[in-house]
Coordinates of C-alpha atoms in Angstrom, one line a residue:
M30 CA 11.2 14.4 26.3
K31 CA 11.4 14.7 22.6
T32 CA 13.7 11.5 22.2
I33 CA 11.3 9.3 24.4
T34 CA 8.3 10.9 22.6
L35 CA 9.9 10.0 19.0
I36 CA 11.2 6.8 20.3
F37 CA 7.3 5.8 21.3
A38 CA 6.1 7.4 18.2
M39 CA 8.8 5.0 15.9
A40 CA 7.7 1.8 18.1
F41 CA 3.8 2.4 17.3
S42 CA 4.9 2.8 13.6
F43 CA 6.5 -0.1 13.4
I44 CA 3.6 -2.2 15.6
A45 CA 1.0 -0.7 13.3
K46 CA 3.4 -1.8 9.9
A47 CA 3.6 -5.3 11.1
N48 CA -0.1 -5.5 11.8
D49 CA -0.6 -4.4 8.7
D50 CA 1.7 -6.9 7.1
K51 CA 0.0 -9.8 9.0
Y52 CA -3.1 -8.7 8.1
I53 CA -2.2 -8.7 4.2
E54 CA -0.5 -11.8 4.5
V55 CA -3.6 -14.2 6.1
M56 CA -6.0 -12.0 3.4
S57 CA -4.1 -12.8 0.5
K58 CA -4.0 -16.6 1.6
N59 CA -7.5 -16.7 2.2
I60 CA -8.2 -14.8 -1.0
D61 CA -6.2 -17.3 -2.9
A62 CA -8.3 -20.3 -1.4
V63 CA -11.4 -18.7 -2.0
Y64 CA -10.4 -17.9 -5.4
K65 CA -9.3 -21.8 -6.5
A66 CA -11.8 -23.4 -3.7
Q67 CA -13.3 -26.4 -6.0
T68 CA -15.7 -27.8 -3.1
A69 CA -18.2 -26.4 -0.6
D70 CA -16.3 -27.3 2.2
E71 CA -13.4 -25.6 1.0
I72 CA -15.4 -22.4 0.4
Q73 CA -17.1 -22.5 3.9
K74 CA -13.3 -22.9 5.2
A75 CA -12.4 -19.5 3.6
V76 CA -15.6 -17.9 4.6
N77 CA -15.1 -18.9 8.1
A78 CA -11.7 -17.1 8.0
F79 CA -13.0 -14.2 6.6
D80 CA -15.2 -14.0 9.3
R81 CA -12.8 -14.4 11.9
I82 CA -10.9 -11.6 10.7
A83 CA -13.6 -9.2 10.0
N84 CA -14.3 -10.1 13.8
A85 CA -11.1 -9.0 14.8
E86 CA -10.8 -6.1 12.0
K87 CA -13.6 -3.8 12.4
E88 CA -12.3 -1.1 10.2
K89 CA -11.3 -3.3 7.4
W90 CA -13.5 -3.8 5.0
E91 CA -12.1 -6.6 2.6
P92 CA -12.8 -9.2 5.0
L93 CA -16.5 -8.7 5.1
Y94 CA -16.3 -8.1 1.0
Y95 CA -14.8 -11.7 0.6
S96 CA -17.1 -13.0 3.1
A97 CA -20.0 -12.2 1.0
F98 CA -18.1 -13.4 -2.4
G99 CA -17.6 -16.8 -0.6
N100 CA -21.2 -16.8 0.5
I101 CA -22.2 -16.0 -3.1
M102 CA -20.2 -18.8 -4.5
L103 CA -21.8 -21.0 -2.1
A104 CA -25.5 -19.9 -3.2
N105 CA -24.9 -20.7 -6.4
R106 CA -23.7 -24.2 -5.9
E107 CA -26.8 -24.8 -3.7
S108 CA -30.0 -26.3 -5.3
D109 CA -32.6 -25.9 -2.2
G110 CA -34.1 -22.6 -2.5
A111 CA -34.2 -21.7 1.3
K112 CA -30.6 -23.0 1.6
K113 CA -29.5 -20.5 -1.1
D114 CA -31.2 -17.7 0.4
S115 CA -29.6 -17.9 3.7
Y116 CA -26.1 -18.2 1.8
L117 CA -27.5 -14.7 0.4
D118 CA -28.7 -13.5 3.3
L119 CA -25.4 -13.8 5.2
A120 CA -23.9 -12.3 1.9
L121 CA -26.0 -9.3 2.1
S122 CA -25.1 -8.9 5.9
S123 CA -21.5 -8.6 5.1
I124 CA -21.9 -6.2 2.4
D125 CA -24.2 -4.0 4.7
K126 CA -21.5 -3.9 7.0
A127 CA -18.8 -3.3 4.5
K128 CA -20.8 -0.3 3.1
T129 CA -20.8 1.5 6.4
I130 CA -16.8 1.2 6.5
K131 CA -16.3 2.4 2.9
P132 CA -19.4 3.9 1.4
N133 CA -20.1 4.7 -2.3
D134 CA -17.5 1.8 -3.0
S135 CA -18.2 0.7 -6.6
E136 CA -16.3 -3.0 -5.7
I137 CA -18.9 -3.3 -2.7
V138 CA -21.7 -2.0 -5.0
T139 CA -21.1 -4.6 -7.6
M140 CA -21.1 -7.4 -5.0
E141 CA -24.9 -6.3 -3.8
G142 CA -25.7 -6.8 -7.1
F143 CA -24.3 -10.2 -7.3
I144 CA -26.3 -10.8 -4.4
H145 CA -29.6 -9.6 -6.2
M146 CA -28.5 -11.3 -9.3
I147 CA -28.3 -14.8 -7.5
R148 CA -31.5 -14.2 -5.6
V149 CA -33.1 -14.4 -9.0
T150 CA -31.9 -17.7 -9.5
V151 CA -34.4 -19.3 -6.8
N152 CA -37.5 -18.3 -8.8
P153 CA -37.1 -16.6 -11.9
A154 CA -40.5 -16.3 -12.7
A155 CA -41.4 -14.9 -9.3
R156 CA -38.5 -12.8 -8.7
G157 CA -37.1 -12.0 -12.1
Q158 CA -38.6 -8.3 -12.2
E159 CA -37.6 -7.4 -8.4
Y160 CA -34.2 -8.7 -8.0
S161 CA -33.0 -8.2 -11.7
G162 CA -34.2 -4.5 -11.3
K163 CA -32.4 -4.3 -8.2
A164 CA -29.2 -6.2 -9.7
F165 CA -29.2 -3.5 -12.7
E166 CA -29.3 -0.7 -10.5
A167 CA -26.4 -1.9 -8.1
Y168 CA -24.1 -2.3 -11.4
Q169 CA -25.4 1.0 -12.8
K170 CA -24.2 2.8 -9.3
A171 CA -21.3 0.8 -9.5
L172 CA -20.5 1.7 -12.7
T173 CA -21.2 5.5 -12.0
I174 CA -18.8 5.7 -9.1
N175 CA -16.1 4.0 -11.5
G176 CA -17.4 3.4 -15.1
D177 CA -13.9 1.2 -15.4
N178 CA -14.8 -1.8 -12.8
P179 CA -14.8 -4.8 -14.7
R180 CA -16.6 -7.1 -12.7
A181 CA -20.0 -4.5 -12.7
L182 CA -19.7 -5.0 -16.3
A183 CA -18.8 -8.2 -16.2
L184 CA -21.9 -9.1 -14.3
M185 CA -24.1 -6.4 -16.1
A186 CA -23.2 -8.8 -19.1
Q187 CA -24.4 -12.0 -17.2
M188 CA -27.5 -10.3 -16.2
E189 CA -28.1 -8.8 -19.8
Y190 CA -27.5 -12.6 -20.9
G191 CA -29.7 -14.2 -18.9
M192 CA -32.7 -11.8 -19.6
A193 CA -32.1 -12.2 -23.2
Q194 CA -32.1 -16.1 -22.7
F195 CA -35.4 -15.8 -20.2
F196 CA -37.4 -13.7 -23.1
K197 CA -35.8 -15.3 -26.2
S198 CA -34.4 -12.1 -27.2
P199 CA -31.2 -11.1 -29.3
I200 CA -28.3 -11.3 -26.9
T201 CA -26.1 -8.2 -29.0
S202 CA -26.2 -6.5 -25.5
A203 CA -24.8 -8.8 -23.4
C204 CA -22.3 -9.6 -26.1
A205 CA -21.2 -6.0 -26.3
T206 CA -21.3 -5.4 -22.4
A207 CA -19.0 -8.4 -22.1
A208 CA -16.6 -7.1 -24.7
K209 CA -16.2 -3.8 -23.0
A210 CA -15.9 -5.6 -19.7
I211 CA -12.9 -8.1 -21.2
E212 CA -11.3 -4.8 -22.4
K213 CA -11.4 -3.5 -18.9
F214 CA -10.2 -6.6 -17.1
E215 CA -7.2 -6.6 -19.5
T216 CA -6.4 -2.4 -18.8
S217 CA -7.2 -2.2 -15.3
K218 CA -5.0 -2.2 -12.2
P219 CA -5.6 -3.3 -8.9
E220 CA -5.8 -0.9 -6.1
S221 CA -4.1 -2.8 -3.6
Q222 CA -2.7 -6.2 -2.9
L223 CA -6.2 -7.0 -1.7
A224 CA -8.4 -5.5 -4.7
P225 CA -10.6 -8.0 -6.3
M226 CA -9.3 -9.8 -9.1
W227 CA -12.1 -12.4 -10.3
G228 CA -14.7 -12.3 -13.1
K229 CA -12.7 -12.6 -15.9
G230 CA -13.0 -16.3 -16.7
M231 CA -16.7 -16.0 -16.5
T232 CA -16.8 -13.2 -19.1
E233 CA -14.6 -14.9 -21.7
D234 CA -16.7 -17.7 -21.2
L235 CA -19.6 -15.6 -21.8
K236 CA -18.0 -14.3 -24.6
T237 CA -17.3 -17.6 -26.6
K238 CA -21.3 -17.6 -26.9
C239 CA -21.4 -14.6 -28.9
K240 CA -21.2 -15.3 -32.6

């Protein structure tokens, strides 16, 4: 009887590993696709794939995270305010679900801040006070959870730079935060094969504006 139980345990273990390997393979393919996407259609295709994976893998936070990331990228390309908000609504819905699976995760909270930051761009004069405050609050929370998170620092720098430009004030703080973010990008190591890796390029672009 013990032998039969052991055989079943080994069989289930093998199946579980095979499923995990397939999940990582499919996710990695689509993460690479969303990172390299050049058009809205390519981004949307990746988002659709992440949504299908999320529906099949209801205990996994990564497909929800990357679906949100893709929708933010789509929002960032959109000039129509209503359509931009629609993409951001989808992103926030995914992040809210991800938070229930993995509460108090620095990367997920950072993505929530990213959503708020892009909300500002719909109408900076009308939305700046509310959504910039929400974005800063999210980035600060993300850094409280993990002070070495380069993406939280990178987006904080972007937010500080945008605020400085809007109010025509010095960009000193934004440049200092960007420098710290780049340092963390250089030293941080991914927690897994599916861990977020984006953000360094845009931070380096921001740093070139610091003289």
